[in-house]
Amino acid sequence: MADNLNIMDAGKLVACCVALAFSVCSASFAQEAEQVEATRRVWGLIPVVRNNPCTERYRQLAVSPPLQGTSHGDEGYPWRVLYGYCVAQNGRLTLHQDWVVSYFDATAQGDAQGGEGVSIGTDIGFQWRHKQGASLTPYYELGGGIQYAAGTAFPAHGSRWMFTVNIGVGVLVPLTPTLQFNTAIRYLHISNARLFPDNAGYDAFHMVIGVRW
C-alpha cells in the first residue's frame, strides 16, 4: 500500500512539473509580466491536485496502434504502450497520467534516412465520464505531455525532446467487478512546438485497447 501511495505522489509531482514546463515554454514568447502570471497559475494547480484525491485508485495498461496520419519527417507512425492511473479526481472528472513507451519503425522519405527508434515520456490529461452504466461507460479525454526520442528515426529534421497533444473519446466495459475493458479513438499530435528551427512531427489517429483494474 505504501508503494502505491509513493507512486501516486510521484505522479502528482510529475503532473505539476509537466504543467510547469508547458507554462514556461508557452510564456517564453510573452512579456515578463505575462510570464510571471502564467507561472503563478500553474503553481496554483498544486493545492487543487492535493485537495482532490482519487476516490477510484485504478491502474490502466493499454496498447495504442496508429490508424491513419501525416508524418512531417520520416514516413511512419509509432506504436505506443501506456501504463496509467488516476492523479486527482472530482466527481466524474479525473486527472489521469500515462507513462508511455513508443516504438517507431520509419521508412526513408526525402533526405530523412528512416530507421528504428524508441521514445519514452508521460502524458497528463483530463477524462470526463458519463454516469457509469451496467453495460458501458463512455468518456472524453483531453491532454498533453512530453517525450524523449532515442535512436535515429523520429528525431529526423526535429529534436529529441517533443511535446504531445491528444484528444479522444472512448468507452469502459465492465468484465468483472474489478476489471474493465478500455477502448478509445484518440487524435495525437507530436512536435517540438517550433521551439527549434526544425520541427518534424506527426499528426495521427490512434486506437487505444487495454484494461483498467
PDB file of C-alpha atoms in Angstrom:
ATOM      1  CA  MET A   1       0.000   0.000   0.000  1.00  0.00           C
ATOM      2  CA  ALA A   2       2.878   2.340   0.844  1.00  0.00           C
ATOM      3  CA  ASP A   3       4.468   1.682  -2.556  1.00  0.00           C
ATOM      4  CA  ASN A   4       1.185   2.571  -4.280  1.00  0.00           C
ATOM      5  CA  LEU A   5       0.968   5.827  -2.349  1.00  0.00           C
ATOM      6  CA  ASN A   6       4.558   6.669  -3.301  1.00  0.00           C
ATOM      7  CA  ILE A   7       3.735   6.048  -6.973  1.00  0.00           C
ATOM      8  CA  MET A   8       0.690   8.307  -6.726  1.00  0.00           C
ATOM      9  CA  ASP A   9       2.724  11.056  -5.034  1.00  0.00           C
ATOM     10  CA  ALA A  10       5.374  10.776  -7.757  1.00  0.00           C
ATOM     11  CA  GLY A  11       2.666  11.003 -10.386  1.00  0.00           C
ATOM     12  CA  LYS A  12       1.275  14.182  -8.858  1.00  0.00           C
ATOM     13  CA  LEU A  13       4.765  15.708  -8.820  1.00  0.00           C
ATOM     14  CA  VAL A  14       5.378  14.780 -12.467  1.00  0.00           C
ATOM     15  CA  ALA A  15       1.970  16.185 -13.420  1.00  0.00           C
ATOM     16  CA  CYS A  16       2.822  19.520 -11.843  1.00  0.00           C
ATOM     17  CA  CYS A  17       6.299  19.545 -13.438  1.00  0.00           C
ATOM     18  CA  VAL A  18       4.880  18.853 -16.906  1.00  0.00           C
ATOM     19  CA  ALA A  19       2.323  21.606 -16.466  1.00  0.00           C
ATOM     20  CA  LEU A  20       5.071  23.975 -15.343  1.00  0.00           C
ATOM     21  CA  ALA A  21       7.182  23.078 -18.394  1.00  0.00           C
ATOM     22  CA  PHE A  22       4.275  23.880 -20.721  1.00  0.00           C
ATOM     23  CA  SER A  23       3.827  27.200 -18.955  1.00  0.00           C
ATOM     24  CA  VAL A  24       7.477  28.187 -19.274  1.00  0.00           C
ATOM     25  CA  CYS A  25       7.673  27.227 -22.962  1.00  0.00           C
ATOM     26  CA  SER A  26       4.489  28.999 -23.954  1.00  0.00           C
ATOM     27  CA  ALA A  27       5.339  32.069 -21.903  1.00  0.00           C
ATOM     28  CA  SER A  28       8.815  32.434 -23.418  1.00  0.00           C
ATOM     29  CA  PHE A  29       7.310  34.450 -26.264  1.00  0.00           C
ATOM     30  CA  ALA A  30       5.286  36.736 -23.990  1.00  0.00           C
ATOM     31  CA  GLN A  31       6.121  39.788 -21.901  1.00  0.00           C
ATOM     32  CA  GLU A  32       7.764  39.394 -18.487  1.00  0.00           C
ATOM     33  CA  ALA A  33       4.564  40.226 -16.571  1.00  0.00           C
ATOM     34  CA  GLU A  34       2.657  37.580 -18.544  1.00  0.00           C
ATOM     35  CA  GLN A  35       5.372  35.020 -17.785  1.00  0.00           C
ATOM     36  CA  VAL A  36       5.042  35.668 -14.059  1.00  0.00           C
ATOM     37  CA  GLU A  37       1.253  35.380 -14.202  1.00  0.00           C
ATOM     38  CA  ALA A  38       1.356  32.133 -16.212  1.00  0.00           C
ATOM     39  CA  THR A  39       3.838  30.557 -13.793  1.00  0.00           C
ATOM     40  CA  ARG A  40       1.770  31.650 -10.787  1.00  0.00           C
ATOM     41  CA  ARG A  41      -1.320  29.981 -12.213  1.00  0.00           C
ATOM     42  CA  VAL A  42       0.492  26.687 -12.813  1.00  0.00           C
ATOM     43  CA  TRP A  43       1.873  26.598  -9.271  1.00  0.00           C
ATOM     44  CA  GLY A  44      -1.688  27.263  -8.137  1.00  0.00           C
ATOM     45  CA  LEU A  45      -2.643  23.841  -9.529  1.00  0.00           C
ATOM     46  CA  ILE A  46      -0.654  22.059  -6.814  1.00  0.00           C
ATOM     47  CA  PRO A  47      -3.155  22.580  -3.945  1.00  0.00           C
ATOM     48  CA  VAL A  48      -6.003  21.751  -6.346  1.00  0.00           C
ATOM     49  CA  VAL A  49      -4.442  18.352  -7.040  1.00  0.00           C
ATOM     50  CA  ARG A  50      -3.670  17.728  -3.378  1.00  0.00           C
ATOM     51  CA  ASN A  51      -7.196  18.636  -2.266  1.00  0.00           C
ATOM     52  CA  ASN A  52      -8.914  16.322  -4.773  1.00  0.00           C
ATOM     53  CA  PRO A  53      -7.601  12.811  -4.095  1.00  0.00           C
ATOM     54  CA  CYS A  54      -8.702   9.897  -6.238  1.00  0.00           C
ATOM     55  CA  THR A  55     -11.744   8.047  -4.958  1.00  0.00           C
ATOM     56  CA  GLU A  56     -11.019   5.331  -7.546  1.00  0.00           C
ATOM     57  CA  ARG A  57      -7.374   4.269  -7.352  1.00  0.00           C
ATOM     58  CA  TYR A  58      -7.344   2.404 -10.645  1.00  0.00           C
ATOM     59  CA  ARG A  59      -4.476   1.232 -12.851  1.00  0.00           C
ATOM     60  CA  GLN A  60      -4.610   1.000 -16.642  1.00  0.00           C
ATOM     61  CA  LEU A  61      -2.493  -0.851 -19.212  1.00  0.00           C
ATOM     62  CA  ALA A  62      -3.059  -0.356 -22.952  1.00  0.00           C
ATOM     63  CA  VAL A  63      -1.534  -0.515 -26.418  1.00  0.00           C
ATOM     64  CA  SER A  64      -2.140   2.261 -28.934  1.00  0.00           C
ATOM     65  CA  PRO A  65      -1.592   1.372 -32.613  1.00  0.00           C
ATOM     66  CA  PRO A  66      -1.728   4.096 -35.296  1.00  0.00           C
ATOM     67  CA  LEU A  67      -4.674   4.158 -37.691  1.00  0.00           C
ATOM     68  CA  GLN A  68      -4.023   6.978 -40.165  1.00  0.00           C
ATOM     69  CA  GLY A  69      -1.996  10.167 -40.110  1.00  0.00           C
ATOM     70  CA  THR A  70       0.514  12.584 -41.626  1.00  0.00           C
ATOM     71  CA  SER A  71       4.240  12.458 -40.890  1.00  0.00           C
ATOM     72  CA  HIS A  72       6.422  15.567 -41.238  1.00  0.00           C
ATOM     73  CA  GLY A  73       9.781  13.785 -41.226  1.00  0.00           C
ATOM     74  CA  ASP A  74      10.361  10.070 -41.724  1.00  0.00           C
ATOM     75  CA  GLU A  75       7.375   8.216 -43.153  1.00  0.00           C
ATOM     76  CA  GLY A  76       5.943   6.123 -40.321  1.00  0.00           C
ATOM     77  CA  TYR A  77       3.927   6.227 -37.126  1.00  0.00           C
ATOM     78  CA  PRO A  78       4.770   4.918 -33.655  1.00  0.00           C
ATOM     79  CA  TRP A  79       3.061   2.159 -31.740  1.00  0.00           C
ATOM     80  CA  ARG A  80       2.572   3.182 -28.115  1.00  0.00           C
ATOM     81  CA  VAL A  81       2.296   1.230 -24.840  1.00  0.00           C
ATOM     82  CA  LEU A  82       0.687   3.114 -21.944  1.00  0.00           C
ATOM     83  CA  TYR A  83       0.593   2.487 -18.204  1.00  0.00           C
ATOM     84  CA  GLY A  84      -1.688   4.952 -16.424  1.00  0.00           C
ATOM     85  CA  TYR A  85      -3.513   5.811 -13.223  1.00  0.00           C
ATOM     86  CA  CYS A  86      -5.602   8.466 -11.520  1.00  0.00           C
ATOM     87  CA  VAL A  87      -3.747  11.501 -10.120  1.00  0.00           C
ATOM     88  CA  ALA A  88      -6.711  13.555  -8.859  1.00  0.00           C
ATOM     89  CA  GLN A  89     -10.478  13.294  -9.111  1.00  0.00           C
ATOM     90  CA  ASN A  90     -13.551  15.482  -8.674  1.00  0.00           C
ATOM     91  CA  GLY A  91     -16.773  13.598  -9.295  1.00  0.00           C
ATOM     92  CA  ARG A  92     -16.702  12.210 -12.833  1.00  0.00           C
ATOM     93  CA  LEU A  93     -13.743  14.417 -13.850  1.00  0.00           C
ATOM     94  CA  THR A  94     -10.368  12.692 -13.474  1.00  0.00           C
ATOM     95  CA  LEU A  95      -6.812  13.971 -13.868  1.00  0.00           C
ATOM     96  CA  HIS A  96      -5.122  10.969 -15.460  1.00  0.00           C
ATOM     97  CA  GLN A  97      -1.441  10.232 -16.087  1.00  0.00           C
ATOM     98  CA  ASP A  98       0.094   7.795 -18.588  1.00  0.00           C
ATOM     99  CA  TRP A  99       3.706   6.660 -18.764  1.00  0.00           C
ATOM    100  CA  VAL A 100       4.405   5.961 -22.429  1.00  0.00           C
ATOM    101  CA  VAL A 101       6.902   3.862 -24.378  1.00  0.00           C
ATOM    102  CA  SER A 102       6.596   4.071 -28.166  1.00  0.00           C
ATOM    103  CA  TYR A 103       8.315   2.191 -30.976  1.00  0.00           C
ATOM    104  CA  PHE A 104       8.854   3.872 -34.333  1.00  0.00           C
ATOM    105  CA  ASP A 105       9.858   1.956 -37.490  1.00  0.00           C
ATOM    106  CA  ALA A 106      10.219   4.555 -40.234  1.00  0.00           C
ATOM    107  CA  THR A 107      10.629   4.352 -43.997  1.00  0.00           C
ATOM    108  CA  ALA A 108      13.025   6.851 -45.588  1.00  0.00           C
ATOM    109  CA  GLN A 109      11.360   9.944 -47.019  1.00  0.00           C
ATOM    110  CA  GLY A 110      13.307  12.619 -48.921  1.00  0.00           C
ATOM    111  CA  ASP A 111      16.653  13.114 -47.185  1.00  0.00           C
ATOM    112  CA  ALA A 112      15.373  11.563 -43.940  1.00  0.00           C
ATOM    113  CA  GLN A 113      17.097   8.179 -43.647  1.00  0.00           C
ATOM    114  CA  GLY A 114      14.420   6.225 -41.805  1.00  0.00           C
ATOM    115  CA  GLY A 115      15.253   3.581 -39.229  1.00  0.00           C
ATOM    116  CA  GLU A 116      14.037   2.426 -35.846  1.00  0.00           C
ATOM    117  CA  GLY A 117      13.549   4.471 -32.722  1.00  0.00           C
ATOM    118  CA  VAL A 118      12.119   4.244 -29.224  1.00  0.00           C
ATOM    119  CA  SER A 119      10.582   7.141 -27.303  1.00  0.00           C
ATOM    120  CA  ILE A 120       9.711   7.417 -23.622  1.00  0.00           C
ATOM    121  CA  GLY A 121       7.570  10.057 -21.968  1.00  0.00           C
ATOM    122  CA  THR A 122       4.487  10.903 -19.985  1.00  0.00           C
ATOM    123  CA  ASP A 123       1.053  12.311 -20.820  1.00  0.00           C
ATOM    124  CA  ILE A 124      -1.225  14.202 -18.423  1.00  0.00           C
ATOM    125  CA  GLY A 125      -4.875  14.675 -19.267  1.00  0.00           C
ATOM    126  CA  PHE A 126      -8.439  15.112 -18.117  1.00  0.00           C
ATOM    127  CA  GLN A 127     -11.043  12.378 -18.538  1.00  0.00           C
ATOM    128  CA  TRP A 128     -14.739  13.092 -18.090  1.00  0.00           C
ATOM    129  CA  ARG A 129     -17.025  10.081 -17.806  1.00  0.00           C
ATOM    130  CA  HIS A 130     -20.735   9.734 -18.241  1.00  0.00           C
ATOM    131  CA  LYS A 131     -22.569   8.213 -15.311  1.00  0.00           C
ATOM    132  CA  GLN A 132     -21.432   4.614 -15.082  1.00  0.00           C
ATOM    133  CA  GLY A 133     -23.914   2.170 -16.587  1.00  0.00           C
ATOM    134  CA  ALA A 134     -24.397  -1.557 -16.315  1.00  0.00           C
ATOM    135  CA  SER A 135     -23.012  -2.292 -19.801  1.00  0.00           C
ATOM    136  CA  LEU A 136     -20.566   0.524 -20.640  1.00  0.00           C
ATOM    137  CA  THR A 137     -19.347   3.972 -19.593  1.00  0.00           C
ATOM    138  CA  PRO A 138     -18.446   6.500 -22.339  1.00  0.00           C
ATOM    139  CA  TYR A 139     -15.749   9.085 -21.612  1.00  0.00           C
ATOM    140  CA  TYR A 140     -13.982  12.039 -23.248  1.00  0.00           C
ATOM    141  CA  GLU A 141     -10.337  12.972 -22.787  1.00  0.00           C
ATOM    142  CA  LEU A 142      -8.014  15.901 -23.459  1.00  0.00           C
ATOM    143  CA  GLY A 143      -4.359  16.115 -22.522  1.00  0.00           C
ATOM    144  CA  GLY A 144      -0.719  16.521 -23.440  1.00  0.00           C
ATOM    145  CA  GLY A 145       2.775  15.715 -22.305  1.00  0.00           C
ATOM    146  CA  ILE A 146       6.440  15.361 -23.199  1.00  0.00           C
ATOM    147  CA  GLN A 147       8.545  12.601 -24.695  1.00  0.00           C
ATOM    148  CA  TYR A 148      12.203  11.910 -25.407  1.00  0.00           C
ATOM    149  CA  ALA A 149      13.089  10.204 -28.688  1.00  0.00           C
ATOM    150  CA  ALA A 150      16.062   7.836 -28.795  1.00  0.00           C
ATOM    151  CA  GLY A 151      17.567   6.228 -31.896  1.00  0.00           C
ATOM    152  CA  THR A 152      17.723   7.848 -35.325  1.00  0.00           C
ATOM    153  CA  ALA A 153      14.206   7.651 -36.777  1.00  0.00           C
ATOM    154  CA  PHE A 154      11.722  10.051 -35.233  1.00  0.00           C
ATOM    155  CA  PRO A 155      14.090  12.998 -34.476  1.00  0.00           C
ATOM    156  CA  ALA A 156      14.968  13.405 -38.188  1.00  0.00           C
ATOM    157  CA  HIS A 157      14.554  17.115 -39.019  1.00  0.00           C
ATOM    158  CA  GLY A 158      13.447  17.769 -35.458  1.00  0.00           C
ATOM    159  CA  SER A 159      14.500  17.463 -31.824  1.00  0.00           C
ATOM    160  CA  ARG A 160      14.665  14.617 -29.351  1.00  0.00           C
ATOM    161  CA  TRP A 161      12.502  16.422 -26.790  1.00  0.00           C
ATOM    162  CA  MET A 162       8.967  16.702 -28.124  1.00  0.00           C
ATOM    163  CA  PHE A 163       5.533  17.779 -26.876  1.00  0.00           C
ATOM    164  CA  THR A 164       2.371  15.720 -27.286  1.00  0.00           C
ATOM    165  CA  VAL A 165      -1.260  16.835 -27.502  1.00  0.00           C
ATOM    166  CA  ASN A 166      -4.155  14.388 -27.644  1.00  0.00           C
ATOM    167  CA  ILE A 167      -7.943  14.402 -27.672  1.00  0.00           C
ATOM    168  CA  GLY A 168     -10.203  11.372 -27.795  1.00  0.00           C
ATOM    169  CA  VAL A 169     -13.386   9.523 -26.946  1.00  0.00           C
ATOM    170  CA  GLY A 170     -13.702   6.037 -25.504  1.00  0.00           C
ATOM    171  CA  VAL A 171     -15.731   3.547 -23.513  1.00  0.00           C
ATOM    172  CA  LEU A 172     -15.167   1.401 -20.434  1.00  0.00           C
ATOM    173  CA  VAL A 173     -16.854  -2.020 -20.488  1.00  0.00           C
ATOM    174  CA  PRO A 174     -17.078  -3.996 -17.212  1.00  0.00           C
ATOM    175  CA  LEU A 175     -15.659  -7.526 -17.418  1.00  0.00           C
ATOM    176  CA  THR A 176     -15.665  -8.355 -13.702  1.00  0.00           C
ATOM    177  CA  PRO A 177     -16.462  -6.286 -10.592  1.00  0.00           C
ATOM    178  CA  THR A 178     -12.813  -5.135 -10.514  1.00  0.00           C
ATOM    179  CA  LEU A 179     -11.787  -5.272 -14.191  1.00  0.00           C
ATOM    180  CA  GLN A 180     -12.853  -3.112 -17.155  1.00  0.00           C
ATOM    181  CA  PHE A 181     -12.085  -3.303 -20.870  1.00  0.00           C
ATOM    182  CA  ASN A 182     -10.979   0.095 -22.202  1.00  0.00           C
ATOM    183  CA  THR A 183     -11.034   1.188 -25.841  1.00  0.00           C
ATOM    184  CA  ALA A 184     -10.805   4.642 -27.422  1.00  0.00           C
ATOM    185  CA  ILE A 185     -10.068   6.580 -30.596  1.00  0.00           C
ATOM    186  CA  ARG A 186      -7.501   9.301 -29.958  1.00  0.00           C
ATOM    187  CA  TYR A 187      -6.108  12.089 -32.145  1.00  0.00           C
ATOM    188  CA  LEU A 188      -2.416  12.575 -31.368  1.00  0.00           C
ATOM    189  CA  HIS A 189      -0.043  15.409 -32.316  1.00  0.00           C
ATOM    190  CA  ILE A 190       3.705  15.272 -31.636  1.00  0.00           C
ATOM    191  CA  SER A 191       6.165  18.110 -32.352  1.00  0.00           C
ATOM    192  CA  ASN A 192       8.593  20.468 -30.611  1.00  0.00           C
ATOM    193  CA  ALA A 193       6.090  23.370 -30.807  1.00  0.00           C
ATOM    194  CA  ARG A 194       8.501  25.293 -33.084  1.00  0.00           C
ATOM    195  CA  LEU A 195      10.936  25.891 -30.261  1.00  0.00           C
ATOM    196  CA  PHE A 196      13.683  24.817 -32.692  1.00  0.00           C
ATOM    197  CA  PRO A 197      14.215  25.719 -36.372  1.00  0.00           C
ATOM    198  CA  ASP A 198      13.415  22.153 -37.473  1.00  0.00           C
ATOM    199  CA  ASN A 199      10.027  20.955 -36.268  1.00  0.00           C
ATOM    200  CA  ALA A 200       9.446  17.438 -37.553  1.00  0.00           C
ATOM    201  CA  GLY A 201       6.484  15.665 -36.057  1.00  0.00           C
ATOM    202  CA  TYR A 202       3.285  13.953 -36.962  1.00  0.00           C
ATOM    203  CA  ASP A 203      -0.479  14.008 -36.587  1.00  0.00           C
ATOM    204  CA  ALA A 204      -2.403  10.743 -36.493  1.00  0.00           C
ATOM    205  CA  PHE A 205      -5.414   8.904 -35.186  1.00  0.00           C
ATOM    206  CA  HIS A 206      -4.607   6.110 -32.754  1.00  0.00           C
ATOM    207  CA  MET A 207      -6.714   3.352 -31.287  1.00  0.00           C
ATOM    208  CA  VAL A 208      -6.376   2.549 -27.582  1.00  0.00           C
ATOM    209  CA  ILE A 209      -7.012  -1.037 -26.437  1.00  0.00           C
ATOM    210  CA  GLY A 210      -6.441  -2.121 -22.859  1.00  0.00           C
ATOM    211  CA  VAL A 211      -7.738  -2.989 -19.417  1.00  0.00           C
ATOM    212  CA  ARG A 212      -8.380  -0.992 -16.248  1.00  0.00           C
ATOM    213  CA  TRP A 213      -8.421  -2.525 -12.784  1.00  0.00           C
TER     214      TRP A 213
END
